[in-house]
């Protein structure tokens, strides 16, 4: 499986800068997002049974109508105690490629909505940008809030989606928490973390994704998860993002976790962090509570005793028999 490679992007960027290419912004958007309608492995098969949803809105960024495609994996049964999660994926693969991670989040107790940004999968065809992805995430959040207004709503982002998620959390004030996995502080910091990071790329980066500046503006608890063996996004960037946050927070380093395997390897740590930071109950506990409530006997109010015959209204009707 190929990973999102900023090394190739930065190498090509040097060539473009040397040649004074006028399409620098477009090329960066292509490299960072790598939009496609592809999935990977058997992840597409794992989306079977999920509900397809469509989110329509008019873009203020482009002035064009937009249609986003998403997948919904709800609770069984759905209740007011079931938290809902907006899942924001990373680069290269469509929303179907996130099905395995969606199911893991579902097993942790969430109902999950995952979307494709413009340019991915069945969503509107366009070259995505930081601005358009921000708008897409906000539209999905509004859609989710309208349909689940009474449930706790969380934001989740993986890799590039983590930076988009931090941006969204800084805009809204009705989230119960934000979770980011294998994400970074900024594109400039990612480029700078490589051995050739001393090259002067900074002034030429148009898609900056300055998560470290925006994380200070979020108002709900933050969980930052990173794998110790992540060779794409250095774990120190996840730690720096965590340290910059001012809300209740927790940093989880999953030993041996790679850029893509951290969620599965660190499931036990995930459960512990969700319980500690967000006070989330395991799905088994919620299910047991629902069963107890359903099995509990219903108390019927006792009927009021009839007054003596000589105290009844003369014109009153006789009591109904049940």
mmCIF file of C-alpha atoms in Angstrom:
data_model
loop_
_atom_site.group_PDB
_atom_site.id
_atom_site.type_symbol
_atom_site.label_atom_id
_atom_site.label_comp_id
_atom_site.label_asym_id
_atom_site.label_seq_id
_atom_site.Cartn_x
_atom_site.Cartn_y
_atom_site.Cartn_z
ATOM 1 C CA UNK A 1 0.000 0.000 0.000
ATOM 2 C CA UNK A 2 1.401 3.351 -0.994
ATOM 3 C CA UNK A 3 1.497 6.071 1.648
ATOM 4 C CA UNK A 4 0.992 9.791 1.341
ATOM 5 C CA UNK A 5 4.460 10.997 0.387
ATOM 6 C CA UNK A 6 5.411 14.607 0.924
ATOM 7 C CA UNK A 7 8.984 13.705 0.051
ATOM 8 C CA UNK A 8 8.051 13.362 -3.620
ATOM 9 C CA UNK A 9 5.955 16.492 -3.369
ATOM 10 C CA UNK A 10 8.750 18.578 -1.933
ATOM 11 C CA UNK A 11 11.261 17.266 -4.455
ATOM 12 C CA UNK A 12 8.997 18.273 -7.312
ATOM 13 C CA UNK A 13 8.353 21.583 -5.591
ATOM 14 C CA UNK A 14 12.042 22.418 -5.771
ATOM 15 C CA UNK A 15 11.964 21.827 -9.511
ATOM 16 C CA UNK A 16 8.901 24.022 -9.911
ATOM 17 C CA UNK A 17 10.428 26.831 -7.907
ATOM 18 C CA UNK A 18 13.556 26.669 -9.975
ATOM 19 C CA UNK A 19 11.493 26.933 -13.138
ATOM 20 C CA UNK A 20 9.129 29.608 -11.832
ATOM 21 C CA UNK A 21 6.016 27.509 -12.554
ATOM 22 C CA UNK A 22 2.764 29.494 -12.401
ATOM 23 C CA UNK A 23 0.700 26.482 -11.354
ATOM 24 C CA UNK A 24 2.425 26.086 -7.989
ATOM 25 C CA UNK A 25 -0.817 26.301 -5.998
ATOM 26 C CA UNK A 26 -2.596 23.700 -8.114
ATOM 27 C CA UNK A 27 0.337 21.315 -7.944
ATOM 28 C CA UNK A 28 0.500 21.611 -4.157
ATOM 29 C CA UNK A 29 -3.208 20.823 -3.895
ATOM 30 C CA UNK A 30 -2.699 17.763 -6.090
ATOM 31 C CA UNK A 31 0.260 16.547 -4.010
ATOM 32 C CA UNK A 32 -1.282 17.160 -0.604
ATOM 33 C CA UNK A 33 -4.771 15.767 -1.278
ATOM 34 C CA UNK A 34 -4.028 13.288 -4.102
ATOM 35 C CA UNK A 35 -7.791 13.177 -4.818
ATOM 36 C CA UNK A 36 -9.158 9.985 -6.357
ATOM 37 C CA UNK A 37 -12.090 7.594 -6.404
ATOM 38 C CA UNK A 38 -9.869 4.673 -5.388
ATOM 39 C CA UNK A 39 -10.070 2.536 -2.302
ATOM 40 C CA UNK A 40 -7.463 0.042 -1.089
ATOM 41 C CA UNK A 41 -7.342 -3.621 -0.176
ATOM 42 C CA UNK A 42 -10.720 -5.051 0.792
ATOM 43 C CA UNK A 43 -11.814 -1.858 2.524
ATOM 44 C CA UNK A 44 -14.550 -1.255 -0.055
ATOM 45 C CA UNK A 45 -16.123 -4.585 0.883
ATOM 46 C CA UNK A 46 -16.094 -3.510 4.520
ATOM 47 C CA UNK A 47 -18.421 -0.618 3.663
ATOM 48 C CA UNK A 48 -21.210 -3.050 2.756
ATOM 49 C CA UNK A 49 -24.249 -2.452 4.920
ATOM 50 C CA UNK A 50 -23.396 1.194 5.538
ATOM 51 C CA UNK A 51 -25.930 3.804 4.471
ATOM 52 C CA UNK A 52 -25.033 6.143 1.601
ATOM 53 C CA UNK A 53 -25.826 9.777 2.363
ATOM 54 C CA UNK A 54 -25.692 12.929 0.257
ATOM 55 C CA UNK A 55 -25.057 16.467 1.459
ATOM 56 C CA UNK A 56 -25.939 19.315 -0.910
ATOM 57 C CA UNK A 57 -25.022 22.970 -0.475
ATOM 58 C CA UNK A 58 -23.879 26.026 -2.425
ATOM 59 C CA UNK A 59 -20.189 26.771 -2.037
ATOM 60 C CA UNK A 60 -19.139 30.243 -0.932
ATOM 61 C CA UNK A 61 -15.592 29.362 -1.983
ATOM 62 C CA UNK A 62 -16.361 28.606 -5.637
ATOM 63 C CA UNK A 63 -19.912 29.888 -6.069
ATOM 64 C CA UNK A 64 -20.915 26.463 -7.394
ATOM 65 C CA UNK A 65 -23.380 23.863 -6.093
ATOM 66 C CA UNK A 66 -21.661 21.012 -4.248
ATOM 67 C CA UNK A 67 -22.747 17.460 -3.520
ATOM 68 C CA UNK A 68 -20.808 15.436 -0.961
ATOM 69 C CA UNK A 69 -21.063 11.674 -0.648
ATOM 70 C CA UNK A 70 -20.769 10.023 2.723
ATOM 71 C CA UNK A 71 -21.207 6.744 4.570
ATOM 72 C CA UNK A 72 -23.265 6.401 7.742
ATOM 73 C CA UNK A 73 -22.736 3.614 10.253
ATOM 74 C CA UNK A 74 -25.358 4.025 12.941
ATOM 75 C CA UNK A 75 -25.867 2.477 16.331
ATOM 76 C CA UNK A 76 -28.088 -0.544 16.831
ATOM 77 C CA UNK A 77 -30.271 0.557 18.438
ATOM 78 C CA UNK A 78 -29.749 4.302 18.095
ATOM 79 C CA UNK A 79 -30.473 6.222 21.286
ATOM 80 C CA UNK A 80 -29.881 9.617 22.838
ATOM 81 C CA UNK A 81 -26.927 8.085 24.714
ATOM 82 C CA UNK A 82 -25.125 7.055 21.505
ATOM 83 C CA UNK A 83 -22.418 9.608 20.615
ATOM 84 C CA UNK A 84 -22.034 10.494 16.942
ATOM 85 C CA UNK A 85 -18.731 11.082 15.180
ATOM 86 C CA UNK A 86 -17.834 13.054 12.055
ATOM 87 C CA UNK A 87 -14.968 11.153 10.424
ATOM 88 C CA UNK A 88 -12.582 13.189 8.221
ATOM 89 C CA UNK A 89 -10.193 11.024 6.220
ATOM 90 C CA UNK A 90 -6.723 11.771 4.952
ATOM 91 C CA UNK A 91 -5.241 11.926 1.463
ATOM 92 C CA UNK A 92 -5.385 9.687 -1.588
ATOM 93 C CA UNK A 93 -8.239 7.220 -0.949
ATOM 94 C CA UNK A 94 -12.002 7.677 -1.017
ATOM 95 C CA UNK A 95 -14.347 7.269 1.915
ATOM 96 C CA UNK A 96 -14.643 3.530 1.248
ATOM 97 C CA UNK A 97 -10.974 3.231 2.151
ATOM 98 C CA UNK A 98 -11.852 4.455 5.635
ATOM 99 C CA UNK A 99 -14.433 1.706 6.240
ATOM 100 C CA UNK A 100 -12.125 -0.419 8.459
ATOM 101 C CA UNK A 101 -11.305 2.552 10.682
ATOM 102 C CA UNK A 102 -14.990 3.581 10.713
ATOM 103 C CA UNK A 103 -15.907 0.146 12.025
ATOM 104 C CA UNK A 104 -13.250 0.384 14.728
ATOM 105 C CA UNK A 105 -14.681 3.711 15.882
ATOM 106 C CA UNK A 106 -18.144 2.127 15.804
ATOM 107 C CA UNK A 107 -16.866 -0.689 18.034
ATOM 108 C CA UNK A 108 -15.628 1.964 20.455
ATOM 109 C CA UNK A 109 -19.209 3.188 20.814
ATOM 110 C CA UNK A 110 -19.778 5.833 18.131
ATOM 111 C CA UNK A 111 -22.281 6.153 15.334
ATOM 112 C CA UNK A 112 -20.114 7.366 12.452
ATOM 113 C CA UNK A 113 -20.573 9.690 9.477
ATOM 114 C CA UNK A 114 -17.600 9.751 7.076
ATOM 115 C CA UNK A 115 -17.513 12.010 4.028
ATOM 116 C CA UNK A 116 -15.550 12.434 0.839
ATOM 117 C CA UNK A 117 -14.289 15.934 0.154
ATOM 118 C CA UNK A 118 -14.769 17.419 -3.278
ATOM 119 C CA UNK A 119 -12.572 15.576 -5.758
ATOM 120 C CA UNK A 120 -12.841 12.238 -3.925
ATOM 121 C CA UNK A 121 -15.082 9.298 -4.722
ATOM 122 C CA UNK A 122 -18.658 10.207 -5.661
ATOM 123 C CA UNK A 123 -18.497 13.773 -4.358
ATOM 124 C CA UNK A 124 -18.466 16.732 -6.753
ATOM 125 C CA UNK A 125 -15.539 16.694 -9.142
ATOM 126 C CA UNK A 126 -13.066 19.432 -8.313
ATOM 127 C CA UNK A 127 -9.477 19.934 -7.241
ATOM 128 C CA UNK A 128 -9.750 20.283 -3.448
ATOM 129 C CA UNK A 129 -8.027 22.984 -1.460
ATOM 130 C CA UNK A 130 -7.635 23.865 2.197
ATOM 131 C CA UNK A 131 -10.547 26.303 1.866
ATOM 132 C CA UNK A 132 -12.867 23.855 0.098
ATOM 133 C CA UNK A 133 -12.085 21.035 2.536
ATOM 134 C CA UNK A 134 -12.839 23.390 5.431
ATOM 135 C CA UNK A 135 -16.192 24.203 3.826
ATOM 136 C CA UNK A 136 -16.971 20.528 3.166
ATOM 137 C CA UNK A 137 -16.274 19.576 6.779
ATOM 138 C CA UNK A 138 -18.474 22.410 8.048
ATOM 139 C CA UNK A 139 -21.342 21.346 5.754
ATOM 140 C CA UNK A 140 -21.102 17.774 7.043
ATOM 141 C CA UNK A 141 -21.100 19.008 10.639
ATOM 142 C CA UNK A 142 -24.256 21.060 10.034
ATOM 143 C CA UNK A 143 -25.895 18.005 8.428
ATOM 144 C CA UNK A 144 -24.964 15.841 11.409
ATOM 145 C CA UNK A 145 -26.154 18.373 13.982
ATOM 146 C CA UNK A 146 -29.511 18.782 12.226
ATOM 147 C CA UNK A 147 -30.180 15.039 12.377
ATOM 148 C CA UNK A 148 -28.734 14.317 15.812
ATOM 149 C CA UNK A 149 -29.304 17.505 17.820
ATOM 150 C CA UNK A 150 -29.634 15.805 21.220
ATOM 151 C CA UNK A 151 -26.623 13.487 20.983
ATOM 152 C CA UNK A 152 -23.026 14.231 21.891
ATOM 153 C CA UNK A 153 -21.164 14.981 18.656
ATOM 154 C CA UNK A 154 -17.435 14.468 18.156
ATOM 155 C CA UNK A 155 -14.942 15.348 15.418
ATOM 156 C CA UNK A 156 -12.370 12.786 14.277
ATOM 157 C CA UNK A 157 -9.586 13.294 11.752
ATOM 158 C CA UNK A 158 -6.872 10.975 10.499
ATOM 159 C CA UNK A 159 -3.625 12.392 9.076
ATOM 160 C CA UNK A 160 -4.570 15.326 6.803
ATOM 161 C CA UNK A 161 -8.118 14.932 8.116
ATOM 162 C CA UNK A 162 -6.796 15.739 11.579
ATOM 163 C CA UNK A 163 -5.723 19.209 10.460
ATOM 164 C CA UNK A 164 -9.125 19.689 8.810
ATOM 165 C CA UNK A 165 -10.782 18.487 12.018
ATOM 166 C CA UNK A 166 -8.823 20.932 14.199
ATOM 167 C CA UNK A 167 -9.876 23.718 11.828
ATOM 168 C CA UNK A 168 -13.532 22.682 12.163
ATOM 169 C CA UNK A 169 -13.328 22.420 15.957
ATOM 170 C CA UNK A 170 -11.944 25.961 16.084
ATOM 171 C CA UNK A 171 -14.985 27.219 14.127
ATOM 172 C CA UNK A 172 -17.834 25.539 15.993
ATOM 173 C CA UNK A 173 -18.889 25.562 19.637
ATOM 174 C CA UNK A 174 -21.234 22.577 19.819
ATOM 175 C CA UNK A 175 -18.742 19.711 19.670
ATOM 176 C CA UNK A 176 -18.290 17.458 22.691
ATOM 177 C CA UNK A 177 -14.688 16.685 21.788
ATOM 178 C CA UNK A 178 -12.101 16.267 19.039
ATOM 179 C CA UNK A 179 -9.939 13.229 18.272
ATOM 180 C CA UNK A 180 -6.984 13.359 15.886
ATOM 181 C CA UNK A 181 -4.808 10.432 14.882
ATOM 182 C CA UNK A 182 -1.445 10.486 13.078
ATOM 183 C CA UNK A 183 -1.736 14.181 12.335
ATOM 184 C CA UNK A 184 0.595 17.175 12.321
ATOM 185 C CA UNK A 185 1.087 20.787 13.330
ATOM 186 C CA UNK A 186 1.403 22.311 9.838
ATOM 187 C CA UNK A 187 2.481 21.361 6.335
ATOM 188 C CA UNK A 188 5.595 23.507 6.791
ATOM 189 C CA UNK A 189 6.535 21.498 9.895
ATOM 190 C CA UNK A 190 6.011 18.212 8.051
ATOM 191 C CA UNK A 191 8.316 19.342 5.260
ATOM 192 C CA UNK A 192 10.796 20.655 7.822
ATOM 193 C CA UNK A 193 10.869 17.318 9.656
ATOM 194 C CA UNK A 194 12.646 15.621 6.762
ATOM 195 C CA UNK A 195 16.427 15.613 6.487
ATOM 196 C CA UNK A 196 16.299 18.152 3.663
ATOM 197 C CA UNK A 197 13.878 20.355 5.620
ATOM 198 C CA UNK A 198 16.458 23.124 5.794
ATOM 199 C CA UNK A 199 15.540 24.064 2.226
ATOM 200 C CA UNK A 200 13.499 27.329 2.112
ATOM 201 C CA UNK A 201 10.082 25.883 1.242
ATOM 202 C CA UNK A 202 8.071 27.920 3.756
ATOM 203 C CA UNK A 203 7.357 31.082 1.747
ATOM 204 C CA UNK A 204 6.117 29.033 -1.209
ATOM 205 C CA UNK A 205 3.608 26.831 0.632
ATOM 206 C CA UNK A 206 0.057 27.870 -0.277
ATOM 207 C CA UNK A 207 -1.819 25.056 1.513
ATOM 208 C CA UNK A 208 -0.514 25.621 5.003
ATOM 209 C CA UNK A 209 -2.918 23.720 7.301
ATOM 210 C CA UNK A 210 -1.695 25.570 10.406
ATOM 211 C CA UNK A 211 -3.313 23.253 12.936
ATOM 212 C CA UNK A 212 -0.962 24.351 15.716
ATOM 213 C CA UNK A 213 -2.280 27.916 15.492
ATOM 214 C CA UNK A 214 -5.935 26.847 15.371
ATOM 215 C CA UNK A 215 -5.808 24.239 18.134
ATOM 216 C CA UNK A 216 -5.601 27.065 20.668
ATOM 217 C CA UNK A 217 -9.105 28.135 19.641
ATOM 218 C CA UNK A 218 -10.951 24.870 20.217
ATOM 219 C CA UNK A 219 -13.272 24.781 23.203
ATOM 220 C CA UNK A 220 -13.829 21.080 23.947
ATOM 221 C CA UNK A 221 -11.494 18.292 25.122
ATOM 222 C CA UNK A 222 -8.845 17.055 22.688
ATOM 223 C CA UNK A 223 -7.451 13.536 22.284
ATOM 224 C CA UNK A 224 -4.250 13.238 20.228
ATOM 225 C CA UNK A 225 -3.210 9.705 19.212
ATOM 226 C CA UNK A 226 0.024 8.846 17.405
ATOM 227 C CA UNK A 227 2.002 5.721 16.603
ATOM 228 C CA UNK A 228 5.621 5.491 17.701
ATOM 229 C CA UNK A 229 6.542 3.861 14.369
ATOM 230 C CA UNK A 230 4.855 6.458 12.147
ATOM 231 C CA UNK A 231 7.441 7.018 9.411
ATOM 232 C CA UNK A 232 5.340 9.586 7.545
ATOM 233 C CA UNK A 233 4.289 12.044 10.258
ATOM 234 C CA UNK A 234 6.838 12.223 13.057
ATOM 235 C CA UNK A 235 5.223 11.580 16.475
ATOM 236 C CA UNK A 236 6.914 14.717 17.796
ATOM 237 C CA UNK A 237 4.518 16.759 15.645
ATOM 238 C CA UNK A 238 1.535 15.110 17.300
ATOM 239 C CA UNK A 239 3.078 15.844 20.695
ATOM 240 C CA UNK A 240 3.619 19.510 19.767
ATOM 241 C CA UNK A 241 -0.007 19.803 18.665
ATOM 242 C CA UNK A 242 -1.129 18.341 21.987
ATOM 243 C CA UNK A 243 1.087 20.705 23.969
ATOM 244 C CA UNK A 244 -0.323 23.754 22.147
ATOM 245 C CA UNK A 245 -3.920 22.970 23.146
ATOM 246 C CA UNK A 246 -5.333 24.750 26.196
ATOM 247 C CA UNK A 247 -8.450 22.597 26.757
ATOM 248 C CA UNK A 248 -8.604 19.344 28.778
ATOM 249 C CA UNK A 249 -6.478 16.990 26.714
ATOM 250 C CA UNK A 250 -4.676 13.684 26.516
ATOM 251 C CA UNK A 251 -1.812 12.368 24.376
ATOM 252 C CA UNK A 252 -1.665 8.652 23.585
ATOM 253 C CA UNK A 253 1.500 7.192 22.047
ATOM 254 C CA UNK A 254 0.828 3.719 20.649
ATOM 255 C CA UNK A 255 4.015 1.667 20.703
ATOM 256 C CA UNK A 256 4.679 0.066 17.314
ATOM 257 C CA UNK A 257 1.799 1.884 15.636
ATOM 258 C CA UNK A 258 2.428 3.000 12.053
ATOM 259 C CA UNK A 259 0.680 5.795 10.163
ATOM 260 C CA UNK A 260 -2.157 3.419 9.291
ATOM 261 C CA UNK A 261 -2.144 0.761 12.043
ATOM 262 C CA UNK A 262 -2.242 2.910 15.171
ATOM 263 C CA UNK A 263 -6.009 2.632 15.594
ATOM 264 C CA UNK A 264 -6.078 -1.159 15.492
ATOM 265 C CA UNK A 265 -2.946 -1.707 17.594
ATOM 266 C CA UNK A 266 -3.976 0.870 20.171
ATOM 267 C CA UNK A 267 -7.625 -0.125 20.649
ATOM 268 C CA UNK A 268 -7.221 -0.772 24.388
ATOM 269 C CA UNK A 269 -5.505 2.598 24.868
ATOM 270 C CA UNK A 270 -8.244 4.258 22.821
ATOM 271 C CA UNK A 271 -10.966 2.837 25.076
ATOM 272 C CA UNK A 272 -9.156 3.961 28.212
ATOM 273 C CA UNK A 273 -8.605 7.480 26.847
ATOM 274 C CA UNK A 274 -12.236 7.856 25.744
ATOM 275 C CA UNK A 275 -13.431 6.809 29.191
ATOM 276 C CA UNK A 276 -11.008 9.085 31.009
ATOM 277 C CA UNK A 277 -11.193 12.229 28.855
ATOM 278 C CA UNK A 278 -14.757 12.100 27.522
ATOM 279 C CA UNK A 279 -16.368 9.957 30.253
ATOM 280 C CA UNK A 280 -17.595 7.608 27.542
ATOM 281 C CA UNK A 281 -19.084 4.296 28.600
ATOM 282 C CA UNK A 282 -18.181 1.146 26.629
ATOM 283 C CA UNK A 283 -20.885 0.003 24.167
ATOM 284 C CA UNK A 284 -21.462 -3.141 26.242
ATOM 285 C CA UNK A 285 -22.352 -1.025 29.270
ATOM 286 C CA UNK A 286 -24.759 1.118 27.256
ATOM 287 C CA UNK A 287 -26.374 -1.992 25.769
ATOM 288 C CA UNK A 288 -26.787 -3.536 29.218
ATOM 289 C CA UNK A 289 -28.384 -0.351 30.519
ATOM 290 C CA UNK A 290 -30.796 -0.287 27.577
ATOM 291 C CA UNK A 291 -31.760 -3.920 28.231
ATOM 292 C CA UNK A 292 -32.316 -3.224 31.922
ATOM 293 C CA UNK A 293 -34.532 -0.256 31.120
ATOM 294 C CA UNK A 294 -36.528 -2.311 28.622
ATOM 295 C CA UNK A 295 -36.947 -5.198 31.076
ATOM 296 C CA UNK A 296 -37.832 -3.050 34.074
ATOM 297 C CA UNK A 297 -41.508 -3.425 35.091
ATOM 298 C CA UNK A 298 -43.656 -0.426 34.370
ATOM 299 C CA UNK A 299 -45.426 1.012 37.394
ATOM 300 C CA UNK A 300 -49.096 1.769 36.720
ATOM 301 C CA UNK A 301 -50.579 4.492 38.927
ATOM 302 C CA UNK A 302 -53.204 3.124 41.307
ATOM 303 C CA UNK A 303 -56.803 3.991 40.475
ATOM 304 C CA UNK A 304 -58.432 6.498 42.768
ATOM 305 C CA UNK A 305 -61.076 4.869 45.018
ATOM 306 C CA UNK A 306 -64.683 5.607 44.190
ATOM 307 C CA UNK A 307 -66.516 7.766 46.759
ATOM 308 C CA UNK A 308 -69.480 6.268 48.593
ATOM 309 C CA UNK A 309 -72.670 6.116 46.581
ATOM 310 C CA UNK A 310 -74.340 8.830 48.594
ATOM 311 C CA UNK A 311 -71.449 11.235 47.833
ATOM 312 C CA UNK A 312 -71.450 10.805 44.075
ATOM 313 C CA UNK A 313 -72.939 13.419 41.809
ATOM 314 C CA UNK A 314 -76.415 12.410 40.896
ATOM 315 C CA UNK A 315 -75.748 13.019 37.236
ATOM 316 C CA UNK A 316 -72.369 11.280 37.055
ATOM 317 C CA UNK A 317 -71.953 8.323 34.761
ATOM 318 C CA UNK A 318 -71.073 4.931 36.195
ATOM 319 C CA UNK A 319 -67.386 3.999 36.037
ATOM 320 C CA UNK A 320 -66.151 2.193 32.917
ATOM 321 C CA UNK A 321 -65.164 -1.419 33.336
ATOM 322 C CA UNK A 322 -61.742 -2.392 32.040
#
